[in-house]
XYZ file of C-alpha atoms in Angstrom:
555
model
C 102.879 208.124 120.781
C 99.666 206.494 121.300
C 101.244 202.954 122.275
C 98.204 201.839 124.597
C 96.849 201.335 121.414
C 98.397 198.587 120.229
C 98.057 195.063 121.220
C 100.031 191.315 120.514
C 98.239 190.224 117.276
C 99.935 187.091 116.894
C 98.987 183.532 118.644
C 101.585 181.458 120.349
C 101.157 177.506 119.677
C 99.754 175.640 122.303
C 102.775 173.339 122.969
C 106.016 174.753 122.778
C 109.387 173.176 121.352
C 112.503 175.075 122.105
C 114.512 171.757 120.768
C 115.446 173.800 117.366
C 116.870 176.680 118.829
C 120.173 174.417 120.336
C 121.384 174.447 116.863
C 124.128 176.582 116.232
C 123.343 176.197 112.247
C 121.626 174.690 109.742
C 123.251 171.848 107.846
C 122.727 172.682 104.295
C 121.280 175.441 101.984
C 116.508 175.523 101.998
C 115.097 175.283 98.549
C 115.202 178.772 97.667
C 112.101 180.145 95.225
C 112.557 183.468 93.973
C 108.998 185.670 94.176
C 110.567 188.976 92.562
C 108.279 188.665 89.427
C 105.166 188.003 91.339
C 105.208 189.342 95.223
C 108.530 191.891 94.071
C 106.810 192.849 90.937
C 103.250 193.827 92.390
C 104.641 196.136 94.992
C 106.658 198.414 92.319
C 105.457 201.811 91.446
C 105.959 201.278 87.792
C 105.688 197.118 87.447
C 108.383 196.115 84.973
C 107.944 195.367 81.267
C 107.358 191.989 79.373
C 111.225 192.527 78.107
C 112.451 193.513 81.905
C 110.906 190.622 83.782
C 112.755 188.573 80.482
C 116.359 189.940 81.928
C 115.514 189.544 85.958
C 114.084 185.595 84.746
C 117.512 185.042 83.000
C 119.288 186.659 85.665
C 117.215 184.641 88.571
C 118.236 181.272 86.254
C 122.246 182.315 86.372
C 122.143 182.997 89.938
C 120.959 179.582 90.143
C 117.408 179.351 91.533
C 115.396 176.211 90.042
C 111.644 177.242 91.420
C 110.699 180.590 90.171
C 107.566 182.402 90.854
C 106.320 184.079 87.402
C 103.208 185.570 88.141
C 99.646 185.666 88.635
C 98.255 185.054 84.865
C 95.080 185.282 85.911
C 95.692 189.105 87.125
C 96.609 190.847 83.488
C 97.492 190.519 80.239
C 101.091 191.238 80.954
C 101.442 188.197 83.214
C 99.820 186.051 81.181
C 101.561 187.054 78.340
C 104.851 186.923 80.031
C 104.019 182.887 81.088
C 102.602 181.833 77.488
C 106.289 183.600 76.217
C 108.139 181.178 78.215
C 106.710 178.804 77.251
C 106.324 179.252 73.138
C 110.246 180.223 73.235
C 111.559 177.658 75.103
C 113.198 179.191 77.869
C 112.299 176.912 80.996
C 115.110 174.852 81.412
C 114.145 170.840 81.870
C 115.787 171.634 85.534
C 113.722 174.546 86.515
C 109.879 175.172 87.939
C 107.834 177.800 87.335
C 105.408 178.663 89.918
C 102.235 180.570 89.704
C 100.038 181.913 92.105
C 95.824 182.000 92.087
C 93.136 182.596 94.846
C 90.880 179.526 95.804
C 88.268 180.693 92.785
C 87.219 178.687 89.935
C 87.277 181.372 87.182
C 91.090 182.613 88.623
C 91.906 178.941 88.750
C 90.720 177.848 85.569
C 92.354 180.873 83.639
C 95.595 179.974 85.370
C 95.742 176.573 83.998
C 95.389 177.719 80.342
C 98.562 179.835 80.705
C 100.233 176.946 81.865
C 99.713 174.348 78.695
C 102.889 173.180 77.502
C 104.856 173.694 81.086
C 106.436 170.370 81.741
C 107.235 171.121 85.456
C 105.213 173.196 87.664
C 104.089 174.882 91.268
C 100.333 175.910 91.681
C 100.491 178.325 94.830
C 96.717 178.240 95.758
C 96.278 180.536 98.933
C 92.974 181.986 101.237
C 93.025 184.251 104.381
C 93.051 182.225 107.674
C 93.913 185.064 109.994
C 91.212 186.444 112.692
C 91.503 190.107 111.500
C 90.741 188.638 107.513
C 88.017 186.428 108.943
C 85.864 189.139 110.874
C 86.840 192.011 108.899
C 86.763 191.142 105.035
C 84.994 187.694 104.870
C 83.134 187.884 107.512
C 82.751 184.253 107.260
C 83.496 181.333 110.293
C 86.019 179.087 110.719
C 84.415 176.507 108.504
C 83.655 178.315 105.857
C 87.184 179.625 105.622
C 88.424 176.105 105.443
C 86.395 175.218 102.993
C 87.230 177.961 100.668
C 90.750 176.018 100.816
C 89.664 172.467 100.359
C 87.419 173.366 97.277
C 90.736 175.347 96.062
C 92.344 171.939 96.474
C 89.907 169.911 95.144
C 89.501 172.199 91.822
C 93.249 171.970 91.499
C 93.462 168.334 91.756
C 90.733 168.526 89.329
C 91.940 170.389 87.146
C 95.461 168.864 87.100
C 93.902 165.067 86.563
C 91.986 167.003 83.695
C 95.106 168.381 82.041
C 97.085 165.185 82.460
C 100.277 167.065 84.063
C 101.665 166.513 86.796
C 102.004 169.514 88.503
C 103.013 169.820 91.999
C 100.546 171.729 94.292
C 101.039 174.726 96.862
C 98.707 175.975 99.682
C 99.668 179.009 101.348
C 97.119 180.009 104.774
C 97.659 183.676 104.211
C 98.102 185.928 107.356
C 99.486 182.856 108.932
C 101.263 184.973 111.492
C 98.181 186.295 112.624
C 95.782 182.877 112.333
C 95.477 180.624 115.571
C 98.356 177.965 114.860
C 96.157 175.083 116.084
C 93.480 176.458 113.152
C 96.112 177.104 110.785
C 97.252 173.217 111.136
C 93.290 172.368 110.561
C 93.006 174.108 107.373
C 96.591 172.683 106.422
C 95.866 168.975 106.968
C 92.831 169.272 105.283
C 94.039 170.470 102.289
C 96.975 167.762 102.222
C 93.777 165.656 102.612
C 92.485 166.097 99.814
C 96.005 165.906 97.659
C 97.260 163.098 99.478
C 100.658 164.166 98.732
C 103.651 160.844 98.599
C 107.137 161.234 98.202
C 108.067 161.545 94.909
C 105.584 163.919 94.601
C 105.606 166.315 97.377
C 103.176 168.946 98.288
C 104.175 172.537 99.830
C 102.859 174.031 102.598
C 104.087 177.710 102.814
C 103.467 179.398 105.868
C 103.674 182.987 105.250
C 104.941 186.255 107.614
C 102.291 188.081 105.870
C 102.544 190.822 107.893
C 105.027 190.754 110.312
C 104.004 190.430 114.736
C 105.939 188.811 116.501
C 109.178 188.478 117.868
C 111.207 186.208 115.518
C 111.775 183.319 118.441
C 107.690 183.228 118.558
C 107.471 182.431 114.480
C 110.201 179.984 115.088
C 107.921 178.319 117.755
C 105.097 178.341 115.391
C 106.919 176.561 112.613
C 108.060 173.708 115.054
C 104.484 173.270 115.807
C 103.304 172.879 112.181
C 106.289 170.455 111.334
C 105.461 168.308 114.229
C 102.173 167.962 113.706
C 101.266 168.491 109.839
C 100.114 165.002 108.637
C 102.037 163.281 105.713
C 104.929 165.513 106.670
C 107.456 163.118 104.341
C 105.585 164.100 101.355
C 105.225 167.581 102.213
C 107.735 170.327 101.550
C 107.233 172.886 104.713
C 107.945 176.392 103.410
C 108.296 179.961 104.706
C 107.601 183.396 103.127
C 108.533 185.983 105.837
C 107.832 189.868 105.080
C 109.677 192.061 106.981
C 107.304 194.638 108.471
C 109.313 194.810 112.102
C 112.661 194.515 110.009
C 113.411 190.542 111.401
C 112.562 189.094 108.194
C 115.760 187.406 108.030
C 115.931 186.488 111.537
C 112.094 184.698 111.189
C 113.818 182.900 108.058
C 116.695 181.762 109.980
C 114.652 180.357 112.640
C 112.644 179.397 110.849
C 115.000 176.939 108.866
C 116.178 175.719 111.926
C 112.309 174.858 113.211
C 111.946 172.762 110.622
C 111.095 174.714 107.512
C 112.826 173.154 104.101
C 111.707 175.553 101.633
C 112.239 179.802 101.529
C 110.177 182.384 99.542
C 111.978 186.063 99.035
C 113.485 187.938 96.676
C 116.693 189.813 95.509
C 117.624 192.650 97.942
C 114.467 192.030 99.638
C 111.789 193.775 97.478
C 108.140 193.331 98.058
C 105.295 195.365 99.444
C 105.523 197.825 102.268
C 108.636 196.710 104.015
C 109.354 193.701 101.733
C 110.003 190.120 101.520
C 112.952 188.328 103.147
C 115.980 189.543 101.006
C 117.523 185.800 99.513
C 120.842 187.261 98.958
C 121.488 187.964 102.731
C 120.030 184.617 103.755
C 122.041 182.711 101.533
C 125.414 184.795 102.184
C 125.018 184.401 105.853
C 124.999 180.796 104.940
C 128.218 181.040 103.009
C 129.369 182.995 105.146
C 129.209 179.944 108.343
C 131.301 177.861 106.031
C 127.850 175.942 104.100
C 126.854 175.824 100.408
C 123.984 178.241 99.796
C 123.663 176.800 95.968
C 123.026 180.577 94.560
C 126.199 182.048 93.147
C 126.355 186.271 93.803
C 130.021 185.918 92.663
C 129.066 189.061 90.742
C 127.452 191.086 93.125
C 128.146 194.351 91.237
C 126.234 193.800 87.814
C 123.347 192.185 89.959
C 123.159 195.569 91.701
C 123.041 197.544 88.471
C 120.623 195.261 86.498
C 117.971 195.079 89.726
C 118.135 198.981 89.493
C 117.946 199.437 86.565
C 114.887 197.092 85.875
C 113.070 197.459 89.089
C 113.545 201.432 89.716
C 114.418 200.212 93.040
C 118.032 201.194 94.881
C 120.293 198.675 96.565
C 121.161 200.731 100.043
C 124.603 201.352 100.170
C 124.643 199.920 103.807
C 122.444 196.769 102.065
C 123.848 193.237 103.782
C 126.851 192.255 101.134
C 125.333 193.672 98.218
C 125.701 197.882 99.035
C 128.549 200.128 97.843
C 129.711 200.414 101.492
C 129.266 197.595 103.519
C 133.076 196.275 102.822
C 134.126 199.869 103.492
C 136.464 201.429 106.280
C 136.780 204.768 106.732
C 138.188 204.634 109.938
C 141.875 204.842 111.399
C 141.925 202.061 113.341
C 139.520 200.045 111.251
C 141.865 200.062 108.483
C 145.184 199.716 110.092
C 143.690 196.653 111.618
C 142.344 195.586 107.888
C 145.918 196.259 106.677
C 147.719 194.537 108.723
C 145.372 191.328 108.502
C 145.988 191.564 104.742
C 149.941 191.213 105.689
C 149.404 188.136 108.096
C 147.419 186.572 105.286
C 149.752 186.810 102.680
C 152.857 185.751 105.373
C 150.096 182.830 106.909
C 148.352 181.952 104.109
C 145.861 180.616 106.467
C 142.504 177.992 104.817
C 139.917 179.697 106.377
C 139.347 183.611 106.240
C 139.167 185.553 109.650
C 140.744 188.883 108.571
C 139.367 192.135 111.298
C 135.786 193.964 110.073
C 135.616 191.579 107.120
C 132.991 188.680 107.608
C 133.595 187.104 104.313
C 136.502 188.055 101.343
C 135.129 190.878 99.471
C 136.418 189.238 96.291
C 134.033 186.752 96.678
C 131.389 188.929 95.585
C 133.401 190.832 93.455
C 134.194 193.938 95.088
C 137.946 194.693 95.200
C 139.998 195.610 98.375
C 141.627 199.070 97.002
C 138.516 200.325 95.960
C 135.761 198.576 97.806
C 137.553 198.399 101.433
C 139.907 200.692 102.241
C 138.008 204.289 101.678
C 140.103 207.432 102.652
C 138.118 210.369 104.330
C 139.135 213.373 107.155
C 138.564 209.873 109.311
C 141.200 207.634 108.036
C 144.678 207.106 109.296
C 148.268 205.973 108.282
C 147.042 202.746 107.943
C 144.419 202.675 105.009
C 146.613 205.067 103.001
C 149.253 203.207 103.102
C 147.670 200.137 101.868
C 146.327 202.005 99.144
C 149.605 203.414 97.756
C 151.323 200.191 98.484
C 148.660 198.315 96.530
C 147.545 200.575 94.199
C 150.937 202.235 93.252
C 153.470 200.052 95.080
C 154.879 202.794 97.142
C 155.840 201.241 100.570
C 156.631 204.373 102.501
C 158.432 203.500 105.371
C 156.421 203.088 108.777
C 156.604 207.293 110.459
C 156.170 208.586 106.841
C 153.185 206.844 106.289
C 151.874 208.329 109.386
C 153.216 211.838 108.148
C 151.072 211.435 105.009
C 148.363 210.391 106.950
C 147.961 213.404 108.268
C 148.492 215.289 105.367
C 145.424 213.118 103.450
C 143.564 214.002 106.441
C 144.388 217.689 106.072
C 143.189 217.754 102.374
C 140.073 215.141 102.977
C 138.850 217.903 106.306
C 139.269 221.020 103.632
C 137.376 219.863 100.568
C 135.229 217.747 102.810
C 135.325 214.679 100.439
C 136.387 211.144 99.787
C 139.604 211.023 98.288
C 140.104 208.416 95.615
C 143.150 206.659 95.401
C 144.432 208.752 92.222
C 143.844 211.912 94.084
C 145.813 210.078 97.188
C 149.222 209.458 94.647
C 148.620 213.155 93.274
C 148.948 214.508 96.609
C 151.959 212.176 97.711
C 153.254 213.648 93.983
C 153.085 216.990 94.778
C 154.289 217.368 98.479
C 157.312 214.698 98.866
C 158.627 213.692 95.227
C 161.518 215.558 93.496
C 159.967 219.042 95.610
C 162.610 221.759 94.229
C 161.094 224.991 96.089
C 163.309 226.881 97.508
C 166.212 224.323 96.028
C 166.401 222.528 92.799
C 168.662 219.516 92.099
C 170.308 220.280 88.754
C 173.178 217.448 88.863
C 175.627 216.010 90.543
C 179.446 214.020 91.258
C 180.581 211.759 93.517
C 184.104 210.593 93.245
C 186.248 207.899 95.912
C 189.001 209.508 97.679
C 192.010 208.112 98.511
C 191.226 207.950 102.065
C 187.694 205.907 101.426
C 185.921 208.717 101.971
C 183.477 210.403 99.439
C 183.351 213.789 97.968
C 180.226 215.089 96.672
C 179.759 217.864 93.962
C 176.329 219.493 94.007
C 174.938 221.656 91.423
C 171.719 223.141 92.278
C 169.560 226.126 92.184
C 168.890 228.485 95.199
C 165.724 230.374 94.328
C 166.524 230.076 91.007
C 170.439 231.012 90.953
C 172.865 228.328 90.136
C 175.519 227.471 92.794
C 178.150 224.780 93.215
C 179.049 223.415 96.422
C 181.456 220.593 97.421
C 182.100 218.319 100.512
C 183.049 215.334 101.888
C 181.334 212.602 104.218
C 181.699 208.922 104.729
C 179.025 207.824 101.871
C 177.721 208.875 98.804
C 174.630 210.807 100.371
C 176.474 211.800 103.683
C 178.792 213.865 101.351
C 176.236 215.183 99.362
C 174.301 216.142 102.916
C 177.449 218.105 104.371
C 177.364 219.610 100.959
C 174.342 221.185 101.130
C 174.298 221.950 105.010
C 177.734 223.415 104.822
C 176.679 225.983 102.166
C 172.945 226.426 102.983
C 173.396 227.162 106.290
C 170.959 224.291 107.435
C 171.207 221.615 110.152
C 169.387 218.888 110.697
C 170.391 215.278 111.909
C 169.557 211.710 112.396
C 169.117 211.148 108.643
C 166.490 208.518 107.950
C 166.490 206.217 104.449
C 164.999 203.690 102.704
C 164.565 202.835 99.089
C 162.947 199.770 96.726
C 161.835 199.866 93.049
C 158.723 200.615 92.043
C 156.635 197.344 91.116
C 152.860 197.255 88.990
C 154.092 198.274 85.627
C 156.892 200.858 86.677
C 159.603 198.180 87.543
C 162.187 200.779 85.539
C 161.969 203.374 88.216
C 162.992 203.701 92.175
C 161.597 205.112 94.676
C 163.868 206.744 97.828
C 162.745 208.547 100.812
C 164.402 210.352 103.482
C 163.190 212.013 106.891
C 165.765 214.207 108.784
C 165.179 215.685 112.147
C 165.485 219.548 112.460
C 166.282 221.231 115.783
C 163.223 220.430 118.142
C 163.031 217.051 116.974
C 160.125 217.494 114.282
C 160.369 215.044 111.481
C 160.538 216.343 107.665
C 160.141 213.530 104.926
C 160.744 213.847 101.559
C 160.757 211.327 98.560
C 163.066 210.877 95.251
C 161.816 208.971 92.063
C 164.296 208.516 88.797
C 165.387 205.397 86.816
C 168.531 205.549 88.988
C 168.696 204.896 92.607
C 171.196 207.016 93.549
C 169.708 210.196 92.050
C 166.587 209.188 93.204
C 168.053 209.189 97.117
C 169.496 212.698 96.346
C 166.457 213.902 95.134
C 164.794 212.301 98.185
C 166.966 214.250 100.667
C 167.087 218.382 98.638
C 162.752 216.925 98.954
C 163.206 216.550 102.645
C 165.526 219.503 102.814
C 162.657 222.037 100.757
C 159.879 220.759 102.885
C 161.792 221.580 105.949
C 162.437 224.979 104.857
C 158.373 225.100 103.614
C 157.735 224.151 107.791
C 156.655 221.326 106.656
């Protein structure tokens, strides 16, 4: 590990402002341009077709985004093509500008204006190299003649704009900002706004771009103070920022960034782009929904925007992705969802206005992920408390509070042996098969309970003892105390402290009830069992010969 090597490549401004890092937050949402069919296209192994970028454009559009980065028409035929078709079928909305990107060259500039004719609202994202290494390395020209190359990209644009009779808006991006003297940077800036003369109601951007990421995020947030302090007409000039993410802070630079001063962000869904990638929007704008502000993107559907940007892009969205991956809503753990579970509870009994439930920043929901599927996951890690929720929500089973931890450890059991996930289905087939209506070694075949005289009950049990039919009778002071000396009397079986609870079953099975029943053998181990018929009484009894079998299984 050769780190001697390596050296800072980045230029701190020569005055600093720290005033923009007091701010807890920003106070609204940046403009927000998507770059996914430009930067996120270029950097894909197989670049999408004409009918693909189509369905990401109309998708970018619902989610909401008004400036959207097409292309670079003067690059291919496909890009061209793909501008000229939104054009001849209509589908820019009056609301919505298309942006397109060209290098400070006449030819590139002059081919990119054709593709435009008939676009009533556009960006023209006119960029050169600023940065030392570009400058010495590829150019190999000074620091005049760099700035030059981006007023005559101006001044052809202008040109060319005046010549068209549009009024398209104008972008200059110094590219390799991040690793171009700020005080230079600002020089080639202002004299490009020099030669728009941006106003007001007709804005010019400066986007200042991460490039490649250096630095430390805190240094690119000091950098973009400096620029929107001193970059001249700064009323009539939109200050953007188009971060990369090559030290993996590419939403960190963006957040400081906004809070230095920056109005505008460049990125992309899920954070696609070359090498490392852009910014990713979607976590950007979520962390800004997520602080209580409007982000003015909706990702209410966070699912089918996963599946069409894979499908389209090749890509995959990381399960472990910022609000958008399978697993980020996800506990696994014990005490993760027992905590989870019991927040749900206080909800529903608080029905507090603002959501602080444990290990959930924001409501699942409200990217349309679901809470027994998406949340609560149950693994050889989980504990009473996550399966519980799921067969209380799922199946409405509401075992009572040391059962659920006796099933707990039974999921556990099964989860550690097949070393799997256990969907919820497989959860209620398990809680099926080892406590409801069990009838190894004894089977409930019927039974009679009658009032005697003296209040008490007696209990007639017919049932089958490893597959024989026998009758036994006693009395007790209830229905299902006679029915228990009944079977202890005759089975020669003891057990005590009798534990019970019952409810009907809710979600479409409101016909049937559910019992269940622990006793407490000699020792003091616990043995559950569980009952389910359309009548609650048999269901108890079968609850208790359940509790009785499992007992006799060791269980």
């Amino acid at each position: 590990m050769h780190y001697q090597k390596y050296s800072k490549g980045y230029y701190m401004p020569p005055e600093i402002d720290l005033e923009w890092a007091k701010k807890d937050a920003p106070d609204h949402a940046p403009v927000w341009c998507s770059v996914d069919l430009r930067d996120g296209n270029q950097s894909l192994v197989i670049p999408m077709s004409l009918d693909e970028k189509l369905e990401f454009y109309r998708t970018l559009l619902k989610v909401g985004f008004k400036e959207i980065e097409v292309g670079f028409p003067a690059a291919s035929d496909t890009e061209y093509e793909f501008l000229r078709r939104l054009v001849e079928d209509d589908l820019i909305p009056d609301d919505v500008t298309i942006q397109v990107l060209t290098q400070a060259r006449e030819h590139i500039i002059r081919k990119t204006f054709d593709a435009l004719k008939g676009v009533k609202n556009a960006i023209v994202h006119v960029y050169n190299s600023t940065s030392v290494a570009q400058r010495e390395q590829v150019f190999k020209k000074s620091k005049d003649e760099i700035k030059q190359m981006a007023v005559d990209g101006a001044k052809l644009l202008r040109e060319l704009t005046e010549e068209a009779g549009a009024g398209y808006r104008f972008e200059y991006s110094p590219e390799s900002f991040t690793g171009t003297e700020p005080e230079y940077a600002l020089e080639v800036c202002n004299a490009v706004l020099d030669v728009w003369k941006p106003t007001p109601d007709r804005k010019a951007i400066i986007n200042l771009p991460v490039t490649v990421e250096m630095s430390l995020p805190h240094v690119y947030g000091m950098q973009i103070a400096y620029m929107n302090k001193h970059l001249k007409y700064r009323d009539a000039v939109l200050l953007s920022i188009h971060p990369h993410n090559d030290r993996g802070c590419g939403v960190a630079d963006t957040e400081m960034g906004i809070l230095a001063g920056a109005d505008r962000v460049e990125g992309t869904l899920f954070g696609n782009g070359e090498r490392t990638g852009n910014v990713d929007i979607i976590t950007v704008a979520m962390n800004l929904f997520a602080l209580g502000i409007d982000p003015k993107l909706d990702f209410s559907n966070m699912p089918a925007l996963c599946e069409m940007y894979e499908r389209v892009t090749r890509m995959h969205v990381s399960p472990r992705q910022p609000y958008a991956g399978e697993l980020v809503f996800a506990a696994f753990s014990g005490s993760h969802q027992d905590a989870i579970a019991k927040g749900m509870k206080w909800k529903e009994e608080k029905n507090p206005d603002k959501w602080t439930l444990p290990y959930l920043y924001i409501d699942p929901k409200d990217v349309g992920r679901e809470y027994d599927g998406d949340v609560i996951r149950i693994n050889s890690q989980s504990g009473k408390g996550g399966v519980g929720f799921i067969m209380e929500q799922k199946y409405g089973i509401d075992m009572p509070k040391k059962m659920r931890e006796d099933f707990g450890y039974c999921v556990k059991g099964v989860s550690d042996h097949k070393h799997k996930e256990l969907m919820p289905d497989e959860l209620y087939q398990i809680f099926q098969r080892e406590y409801v209506n069990v009838d190894t070694p004894y089977k409930l075949d019927d039974f009679l309970l009658k009032k005697e005289p003296d209040g008490s009950r007696k209990g007639t049990v017919d049932i089958f003892v490893n597959g024989k039919q026998r009758t036994f009778v006693a009395k007790g002071n209830g229905r299902l105390d006679a029915v228990s000396n009944a079977l202890q009397e005759n089975l020669g079986i003891s057990y005590k402290d009798l534990t019970y609870s019952e409810h009907a079953l809710e979600l479409g099975q409101s016909s049937r009830a559910i019992a269940y029943i622990g006793i407490v053998a000699e020792g003091g181990h616990v043995t559950w069992g569980a009952g389910m018929d359309t009548d609650i009484i048999t269901a108890s009894i079968q609850a208790l010969v359940s509790a009785i079998d499992r007992m006799q299984m060791g269980k």
